[in-house]
Coordinates of C-alpha atoms and ligand atoms in Angstrom, one line a residue:
M110 CA -104.8 15.4 55.2
T111 CA -103.9 12.6 52.6
A112 CA -101.0 13.4 50.2
L113 CA -101.5 14.7 46.8
R114 CA -99.9 13.0 43.9
L115 CA -98.9 14.6 40.7
G116 CA -99.4 12.6 37.6
V117 CA -97.6 14.4 34.3
N118 CA -99.4 14.0 31.2
V119 CA -96.8 13.6 28.4
D120 CA -99.2 13.7 25.3
H121 CA -98.0 17.1 24.2
V122 CA -94.4 16.1 23.9
A123 CA -95.8 13.8 21.2
T124 CA -97.9 16.4 19.8
V125 CA -94.7 18.2 19.0
R126 CA -92.7 15.3 17.8
N127 CA -95.7 14.4 15.4
A128 CA -95.7 17.9 13.9
R129 CA -92.2 17.0 12.2
G130 CA -92.5 13.2 12.3
G131 CA -89.2 11.4 13.4
L132 CA -88.2 10.6 17.1
V133 CA -87.9 13.8 18.9
P134 CA -88.8 15.2 21.3
D135 CA -89.3 11.8 23.1
P136 CA -92.2 11.5 25.4
V137 CA -90.4 8.8 27.3
R138 CA -87.4 11.1 27.9
A139 CA -90.0 13.9 29.3
A140 CA -91.6 11.0 31.6
L141 CA -88.3 10.2 33.0
L142 CA -87.3 13.9 33.6
A143 CA -90.7 14.4 35.3
I144 CA -90.1 11.8 37.6
E145 CA -86.7 12.7 38.4
A146 CA -88.3 16.3 39.3
G147 CA -91.0 14.9 41.3
A148 CA -93.9 13.5 39.5
D149 CA -95.6 10.5 41.3
G150 CA -96.8 9.0 37.9
I151 CA -97.1 9.4 34.2
T152 CA -100.2 9.9 32.3
A153 CA -100.6 9.3 28.6
H154 CA -103.8 9.2 26.2
L155 CA -103.7 6.8 23.4
R156 CA -106.3 8.5 21.3
E157 CA -108.0 6.4 18.6
D158 CA -106.7 8.6 16.0
R159 CA -103.1 8.5 17.3
R160 CA -102.9 12.3 17.0
H161 CA -100.1 12.4 19.7
I162 CA -99.2 9.3 21.6
H163 CA -98.5 6.0 19.5
D164 CA -98.9 2.6 20.6
D165 CA -95.1 2.1 20.7
D166 CA -95.0 5.1 23.1
M167 CA -97.2 3.4 25.6
R168 CA -95.0 0.2 25.3
R169 CA -91.8 2.0 26.0
L170 CA -93.3 4.2 28.9
K171 CA -94.3 0.9 30.5
A172 CA -91.1 -0.4 29.9
S173 CA -89.0 2.6 31.1
I174 CA -90.7 4.3 34.1
E175 CA -90.8 3.0 37.4
K176 CA -93.6 5.0 38.7
P177 CA -97.4 4.2 38.0
L178 CA -98.3 4.6 34.1
N179 CA -101.8 6.0 33.8
F180 CA -103.3 4.9 30.5
E181 CA -106.2 7.3 29.3
M182 CA -108.4 5.5 26.9
A183 CA -111.9 5.5 25.2
A184 CA -114.2 2.5 26.0
A185 CA -113.4 0.7 22.8
E186 CA -112.5 -2.9 21.9
A187 CA -109.2 -2.0 20.3
M188 CA -108.1 0.0 23.2
L189 CA -109.0 -2.7 25.8
D190 CA -106.9 -5.2 23.9
I191 CA -103.9 -2.8 24.1
A192 CA -104.4 -1.9 27.7
L193 CA -104.7 -5.4 28.7
R194 CA -101.5 -6.3 26.8
I195 CA -99.6 -3.3 28.1
R196 CA -100.8 -3.5 31.5
P197 CA -100.5 -0.3 33.1
H198 CA -101.1 0.6 36.7
A199 CA -104.2 2.5 35.9
C200 CA -106.6 3.2 33.0
C201 CA -108.7 6.1 33.0
I202 CA -111.7 5.7 30.7
V203 CA -112.4 9.2 28.9
P204 CA -114.9 9.9 26.3
E205 CA -113.5 10.7 22.9
K206 CA -114.9 12.5 19.8
R207 CA -112.6 12.6 16.8
T208 CA -113.3 16.4 16.0
E209 CA -112.5 17.7 19.5
R210 CA -109.1 19.3 20.4
T211 CA -108.9 17.8 23.8
T212 CA -111.4 15.6 26.0
E213 CA -114.2 18.4 26.2
G214 CA -116.3 17.0 29.0
G215 CA -116.8 14.1 31.3
L216 CA -117.8 10.4 30.4
D217 CA -121.6 9.9 30.1
V218 CA -121.7 7.1 32.8
V219 CA -125.2 7.2 33.3
G220 CA -126.2 6.8 29.6
G221 CA -123.4 4.5 28.8
F222 CA -123.7 2.5 31.8
R223 CA -124.3 -1.1 30.3
A224 CA -121.6 -0.4 27.5
L225 CA -119.1 0.6 30.1
K226 CA -119.8 -2.1 32.5
P227 CA -117.6 -5.0 30.6
Y228 CA -114.7 -2.5 30.5
V229 CA -114.6 -1.8 34.2
A230 CA -114.9 -5.4 34.8
E231 CA -112.3 -6.6 32.3
L232 CA -109.7 -4.1 33.3
A233 CA -110.3 -4.7 37.0
R234 CA -109.9 -8.5 36.5
A235 CA -106.4 -7.8 34.9
G236 CA -105.5 -6.0 38.4
I237 CA -105.7 -2.5 36.4
R238 CA -106.9 0.2 38.8
V239 CA -110.1 1.8 36.9
S240 CA -110.9 5.4 36.7
M241 CA -113.9 7.4 34.9
F242 CA -113.1 10.8 33.9
I243 CA -116.6 12.4 34.9
E244 CA -118.2 15.6 35.3
P245 CA -118.6 16.7 39.2
S246 CA -122.1 15.7 39.3
P247 CA -124.0 13.6 41.9
E248 CA -125.5 11.3 39.0
A249 CA -121.9 10.6 37.6
L250 CA -120.5 9.8 41.1
K251 CA -123.2 7.4 41.7
A252 CA -123.1 5.6 38.4
S253 CA -119.3 5.3 38.5
A254 CA -119.7 3.6 42.2
E255 CA -122.4 1.3 41.0
L256 CA -120.0 0.4 37.8
G257 CA -117.4 -0.8 40.4
S258 CA -114.7 1.8 39.4
P259 CA -112.7 2.4 42.5
V260 CA -111.6 5.8 41.2
V261 CA -113.0 8.9 39.5
E262 CA -111.3 11.8 38.1
L263 CA -113.4 14.9 38.3
H264 CA -113.0 17.0 35.0
T265 CA -111.9 20.5 36.0
G266 CA -112.2 22.0 32.6
A267 CA -115.5 24.1 33.0
W268 CA -113.8 25.7 36.1
C269 CA -110.5 26.3 34.6
D270 CA -112.3 27.8 31.5
A271 CA -114.4 30.1 33.6
R272 CA -111.4 31.4 35.3
M273 CA -109.5 31.9 32.2
R274 CA -112.4 33.8 30.8
G275 CA -112.7 36.1 33.8
D276 CA -116.2 34.7 34.5
S277 CA -116.2 34.7 38.3
A278 CA -119.7 33.6 39.0
K279 CA -119.6 30.7 36.6
A280 CA -115.9 29.9 38.2
D281 CA -117.4 30.0 41.8
Y282 CA -120.4 27.7 40.6
E283 CA -118.1 25.4 39.0
F284 CA -115.6 25.2 41.9
G285 CA -118.7 24.6 44.2
R286 CA -119.7 21.5 42.2
L287 CA -116.0 20.3 42.4
R288 CA -116.0 20.7 46.1
V289 CA -119.4 19.0 46.6
A290 CA -118.4 16.1 44.3
A291 CA -115.1 15.6 45.8
A292 CA -116.9 15.3 49.4
E293 CA -119.3 12.9 48.0
T294 CA -116.6 10.4 46.9
A295 CA -115.7 9.7 50.4
A296 CA -119.4 8.6 51.2
L297 CA -119.2 6.5 48.1
G298 CA -116.0 4.8 48.7
L299 CA -114.3 6.2 45.6
E300 CA -110.6 7.6 45.3
C301 CA -111.0 11.0 43.9
H302 CA -108.7 12.6 41.3
A303 CA -108.9 15.8 39.4
G304 CA -107.6 17.1 36.1
H305 CA -108.0 19.1 32.9
G306 CA -106.8 22.7 32.1
L307 CA -105.1 23.0 35.4
D308 CA -102.1 25.5 35.9
Y309 CA -100.2 26.6 39.0
E310 CA -102.9 28.8 40.4
T311 CA -106.0 26.3 39.9
A312 CA -103.8 23.4 41.0
R313 CA -103.1 25.3 44.3
L314 CA -106.6 26.1 44.7
I315 CA -108.1 22.5 44.0
A316 CA -105.5 20.9 46.3
A317 CA -107.3 22.5 49.2
L318 CA -109.9 19.9 48.6
P319 CA -108.9 17.4 51.1
Q320 CA -110.6 14.2 49.4
I321 CA -108.4 14.7 46.1
V322 CA -105.4 12.5 46.1
E323 CA -104.2 12.8 42.6
L324 CA -103.9 15.7 39.8
N325 CA -103.1 14.9 36.3
I326 CA -101.8 17.9 34.4
G327 CA -100.2 18.2 31.0
H328 CA -100.9 20.8 28.5
F329 CA -100.0 23.7 30.9
L330 CA -96.8 21.8 32.2
I331 CA -95.5 21.0 28.5
G332 CA -96.1 24.7 27.6
E333 CA -94.2 26.0 30.7
A334 CA -91.4 23.6 30.1
I335 CA -90.7 25.7 26.8
F336 CA -89.8 28.8 29.0
V337 CA -88.3 27.3 32.1
G338 CA -87.7 23.7 31.3
L339 CA -89.9 20.5 32.3
A340 CA -88.1 19.9 35.5
E341 CA -88.5 23.5 36.8
A342 CA -92.2 23.4 35.6
V343 CA -92.6 20.1 37.7
K344 CA -91.1 21.5 40.7
A345 CA -93.0 24.7 40.6
M346 CA -96.3 22.6 40.1
R347 CA -95.5 20.4 43.2
M348 CA -94.7 23.6 45.2
A349 CA -98.2 25.3 44.2
M350 CA -99.9 21.9 45.2
A351 CA -98.1 21.7 48.4
E352 CA -99.0 25.4 49.0
G353 CA -102.7 24.7 48.6
R354 CA -102.6 21.6 50.7
A355 CA -100.8 23.4 53.5
S356 CA -103.3 26.3 53.6
A357 CA -106.2 24.1 53.5
E358 CA -104.6 22.3 56.8
R359 CA -104.0 25.6 58.5
Q360 CA -107.8 26.3 58.2
Q361 CA -108.9 23.0 59.4
Ligands
PXP134 N1 -107.1 14.1 32.9 C1 -107.6 13.6 31.7 C2 -108.6 12.6 32.1 C3 -107.4 14.1 30.5 O1 -108.1 13.6 29.6 C4 -106.5 15.1 30.2 C5 -106.3 15.6 29.0 O2 -105.7 14.5 28.1 C6 -106.0 15.5 31.6 C7 -106.3 15.2 32.7 C8 -105.0 16.6 31.3 O3 -105.4 17.9 31.1 P1 -104.5 19.1 30.6 O4 -103.6 18.5 29.4 O5 -105.4 20.1 30.1 O6 -103.7 19.4 31.6

């Protein structure tokens, strides 16, 4: 089975910093610490309203970390310009609404196909690995492949929410969609990532899907860091992911 990478999203270190203004806590320091503790890459979302990560954070992350930087962004001209200047390893295109608290659903790759096409092309031309943050649906997968995006990130939010609410029928249904979508990525030649709302338990469970090669996790890890420290939280997450992969390998 392929290795499973962990991308640590440092947005909410910036959320805490911005609550007071000033310079601390610094998302770049968190990124360096997460990498030292075992993260394979760092993810940050430069939102159009700059509510957490700022432009300068992106520049400093790119200059400071040696592991891949995954730049989450809306498909907007201003974001494309910044991405082309910063040249992260990867760009994950996400839907963005000003009023939402977090990225609430996947990108409408079917309806937005024509609008998204030039973004995928420009980023790819710059040598940036492009990913579409999508719902685990056959239509979204197909459209992503047709757009020429080499990677998709499956939105795990609906599954994680259902589990959190104790709605096991809905959770089973959502996990089924994730399982089918992950399996379909192989046939479409897409690299499969997943993320949103993951904690130790859901990361362990989703690690069992063999096509998934990367999880991007932020909110839970930064919250855990308050209690156990970021390094310990990252190590425990790696352990949960490794357990999930190992149990799936034993069942093969
Ligand atoms: N992946 C993508 C594309 C996201 O937009 C987010 C949230 O910014 C995450 C992963 C991480 O989600 P969470 O913070 O809930 O772990």
